[in-house]
Amino acid sequence: PGNSGRTKAVVSTQSTGGMWRDHSMYNVVAIVIDISLYLAYYFINKLAIRKEKVMRSTVVVLTSAAILWLLSSMIFLFTRSIDTSVSPAESRALNRECLLGPIDSHDMWHCLSALSMFLTEILLLNLDDDQMEVKTVEIYF
């Protein structure tokens, strides 16, 4: 009797909590906040303190990545198409209609988040392209 009461409490807390029931979500949020703060620091340092310029291609990649991150986040947060805390049959009941042929919202989230991660990597590669013509000894560290 004492053990079954504890089990019921655990089951009831697992069935509530929305997306925060999965502890990996805390890691994802921490990583996203860390990357966002670092990029904000780097851009402020580059533009306001060092007075460096940002190339047009970098602005295009930054804007594209931000839009894709926003779209993929909205799909992830507002469409619930899977639930790993329940049985596969119960999770299958959450499936939605396909958006584009065989692609449902979860597949769309995978595609958009992969593109946004790719563009973020391209952004990091192109961020200092304005420094290509500057001699290494003249670059501020």
GROMACS .gro file of C-alpha atoms in nm:
model
  141
    1PRO     CA    1   0.000   0.000   0.000
    2GLY     CA    2   0.277   0.250   0.083
    3ASN     CA    3   0.467   0.178  -0.240
    4SER     CA    4   0.160   0.196  -0.464
    5GLY     CA    5   0.078   0.546  -0.335
    6ARG     CA    6   0.426   0.661  -0.431
    7THR     CA    7   0.397   0.502  -0.775
    8LYS     CA    8   0.067   0.679  -0.834
    9ALA     CA    9   0.227   1.011  -0.744
   10VAL     CA   10   0.513   0.952  -0.988
   11VAL     CA   11   0.275   0.852  -1.267
   12SER     CA   12   0.056   1.155  -1.206
   13THR     CA   13   0.352   1.396  -1.221
   14GLN     CA   14   0.479   1.237  -1.541
   15SER     CA   15   0.146   1.282  -1.716
   16THR     CA   16   0.145   1.656  -1.646
   17GLY     CA   17   0.396   1.927  -1.716
   18GLY     CA   18   0.371   1.956  -2.093
   19MET     CA   19   0.702   1.971  -2.275
   20TRP     CA   20   0.896   2.022  -1.949
   21ARG     CA   21   0.840   1.664  -1.830
   22ASP     CA   22   1.140   1.560  -2.040
   23HIS     CA   23   1.457   1.672  -1.861
   24SER     CA   24   1.648   1.705  -2.187
   25MET     CA   25   1.436   2.013  -2.262
   26TYR     CA   26   1.618   2.196  -1.983
   27ASN     CA   27   1.949   2.120  -2.158
   28VAL     CA   28   1.816   2.240  -2.493
   29VAL     CA   29   1.691   2.566  -2.342
   30ALA     CA   30   2.022   2.621  -2.160
   31ILE     CA   31   2.222   2.564  -2.480
   32VAL     CA   32   1.998   2.794  -2.686
   33ILE     CA   33   2.023   3.069  -2.424
   34ASP     CA   34   2.401   3.025  -2.406
   35ILE     CA   35   2.445   3.046  -2.784
   36SER     CA   36   2.209   3.344  -2.808
   37LEU     CA   37   2.390   3.536  -2.534
   38TYR     CA   38   2.728   3.460  -2.688
   39LEU     CA   39   2.619   3.575  -3.035
   40ALA     CA   40   2.467   3.892  -2.887
   41TYR     CA   41   2.791   3.960  -2.695
   42TYR     CA   42   3.000   3.896  -3.006
   43PHE     CA   43   2.789   4.125  -3.226
   44ILE     CA   44   2.789   4.403  -2.965
   45ASN     CA   45   3.164   4.367  -2.926
   46LYS     CA   46   3.219   4.362  -3.303
   47LEU     CA   47   2.990   4.653  -3.389
   48ALA     CA   48   2.990   4.886  -3.089
   49ILE     CA   49   3.331   4.835  -2.931
   50ARG     CA   50   3.563   4.744  -3.218
   51LYS     CA   51   3.364   4.942  -3.478
   52GLU     CA   52   3.402   4.663  -3.734
   53LYS     CA   53   3.162   4.623  -4.021
   54VAL     CA   54   2.940   4.326  -4.094
   55MET     CA   55   2.925   4.207  -4.453
   56ARG     CA   56   2.592   4.196  -4.635
   57SER     CA   57   2.614   3.820  -4.683
   58THR     CA   58   2.647   3.777  -4.306
   59VAL     CA   59   2.333   3.985  -4.250
   60VAL     CA   60   2.143   3.774  -4.506
   61VAL     CA   61   2.254   3.450  -4.341
   62LEU     CA   62   2.173   3.587  -3.995
   63THR     CA   63   1.824   3.694  -4.103
   64SER     CA   64   1.756   3.363  -4.278
   65ALA     CA   65   1.877   3.161  -3.980
   66ALA     CA   66   1.669   3.369  -3.738
   67ILE     CA   67   1.355   3.322  -3.949
   68LEU     CA   68   1.411   2.947  -3.976
   69TRP     CA   69   1.484   2.920  -3.602
   70LEU     CA   70   1.161   3.106  -3.531
   71LEU     CA   71   0.956   2.885  -3.764
   72SER     CA   72   1.105   2.561  -3.632
   73SER     CA   73   1.056   2.677  -3.272
   74MET     CA   74   0.692   2.760  -3.339
   75ILE     CA   75   0.632   2.419  -3.496
   76PHE     CA   76   0.812   2.247  -3.207
   77LEU     CA   77   0.632   2.437  -2.933
   78PHE     CA   78   0.281   2.462  -3.076
   79THR     CA   79   0.225   2.133  -3.257
   80ARG     CA   80   0.240   1.827  -3.039
   81SER     CA   81   0.278   1.528  -3.267
   82ILE     CA   82   0.477   1.290  -3.047
   83ASP     CA   83   0.503   1.208  -2.678
   84THR     CA   84   0.790   0.992  -2.560
   85SER     CA   85   0.646   0.949  -2.210
   86VAL     CA   86   0.353   0.734  -2.326
   87SER     CA   87   0.324   0.407  -2.514
   88PRO     CA   88   0.379   0.404  -2.892
   89ALA     CA   89   0.006   0.345  -2.950
   90GLU     CA   90  -0.087   0.649  -2.741
   91SER     CA   91   0.181   0.858  -2.910
   92ARG     CA   92   0.057   0.747  -3.252
   93ALA     CA   93  -0.282   0.894  -3.166
   94LEU     CA   94  -0.115   1.239  -3.160
   95ASN     CA   95  -0.015   1.212  -3.527
   96ARG     CA   96  -0.146   1.494  -3.745
   97GLU     CA   97  -0.246   1.526  -4.106
   98CYS     CA   98   0.041   1.559  -4.348
   99LEU     CA   99   0.127   1.911  -4.460
  100LEU     CA  100   0.309   1.849  -4.788
  101GLY     CA  101   0.251   1.503  -4.926
  102PRO     CA  102   0.410   1.258  -4.679
  103ILE     CA  103   0.560   1.533  -4.460
  104ASP     CA  104   0.386   1.600  -4.129
  105SER     CA  105   0.461   1.875  -3.877
  106HIS     CA  106   0.727   1.669  -3.697
  107ASP     CA  107   0.912   1.604  -4.024
  108MET     CA  108   0.880   1.973  -4.108
  109TRP     CA  109   1.031   2.058  -3.771
  110HIS     CA  110   1.327   1.826  -3.842
  111CYS     CA  111   1.385   1.988  -4.184
  112LEU     CA  112   1.355   2.347  -4.062
  113SER     CA  113   1.571   2.293  -3.755
  114ALA     CA  114   1.840   2.119  -3.964
  115LEU     CA  115   1.842   2.412  -4.209
  116SER     CA  116   1.856   2.664  -3.925
  117MET     CA  117   2.148   2.481  -3.761
  118PHE     CA  118   2.327   2.471  -4.097
  119LEU     CA  119   2.274   2.845  -4.151
  120THR     CA  120   2.393   2.915  -3.797
  121GLU     CA  121   2.717   2.732  -3.875
  122ILE     CA  122   2.751   2.929  -4.199
  123LEU     CA  123   2.692   3.247  -3.997
  124LEU     CA  124   2.974   3.156  -3.759
  125LEU     CA  125   3.203   3.083  -4.054
  126ASN     CA  126   3.122   3.415  -4.228
  127LEU     CA  127   3.107   3.638  -3.923
  128ASP     CA  128   3.460   3.773  -3.958
  129ASP     CA  129   3.490   3.775  -4.338
  130ASP     CA  130   3.546   4.152  -4.320
  131GLN     CA  131   3.878   4.075  -4.150
  132MET     CA  132   4.023   3.881  -4.446
  133GLU     CA  133   4.220   4.177  -4.578
  134VAL     CA  134   4.350   4.275  -4.233
  135LYS     CA  135   4.695   4.150  -4.136
  136THR     CA  136   4.697   3.900  -3.853
  137VAL     CA  137   4.913   4.123  -3.631
  138GLU     CA  138   4.658   4.405  -3.668
  139ILE     CA  139   4.357   4.200  -3.557
  140TYR     CA  140   4.240   4.295  -3.208
  141PHE     CA  141   4.224   3.997  -2.970
   0.00000   0.00000   0.00000
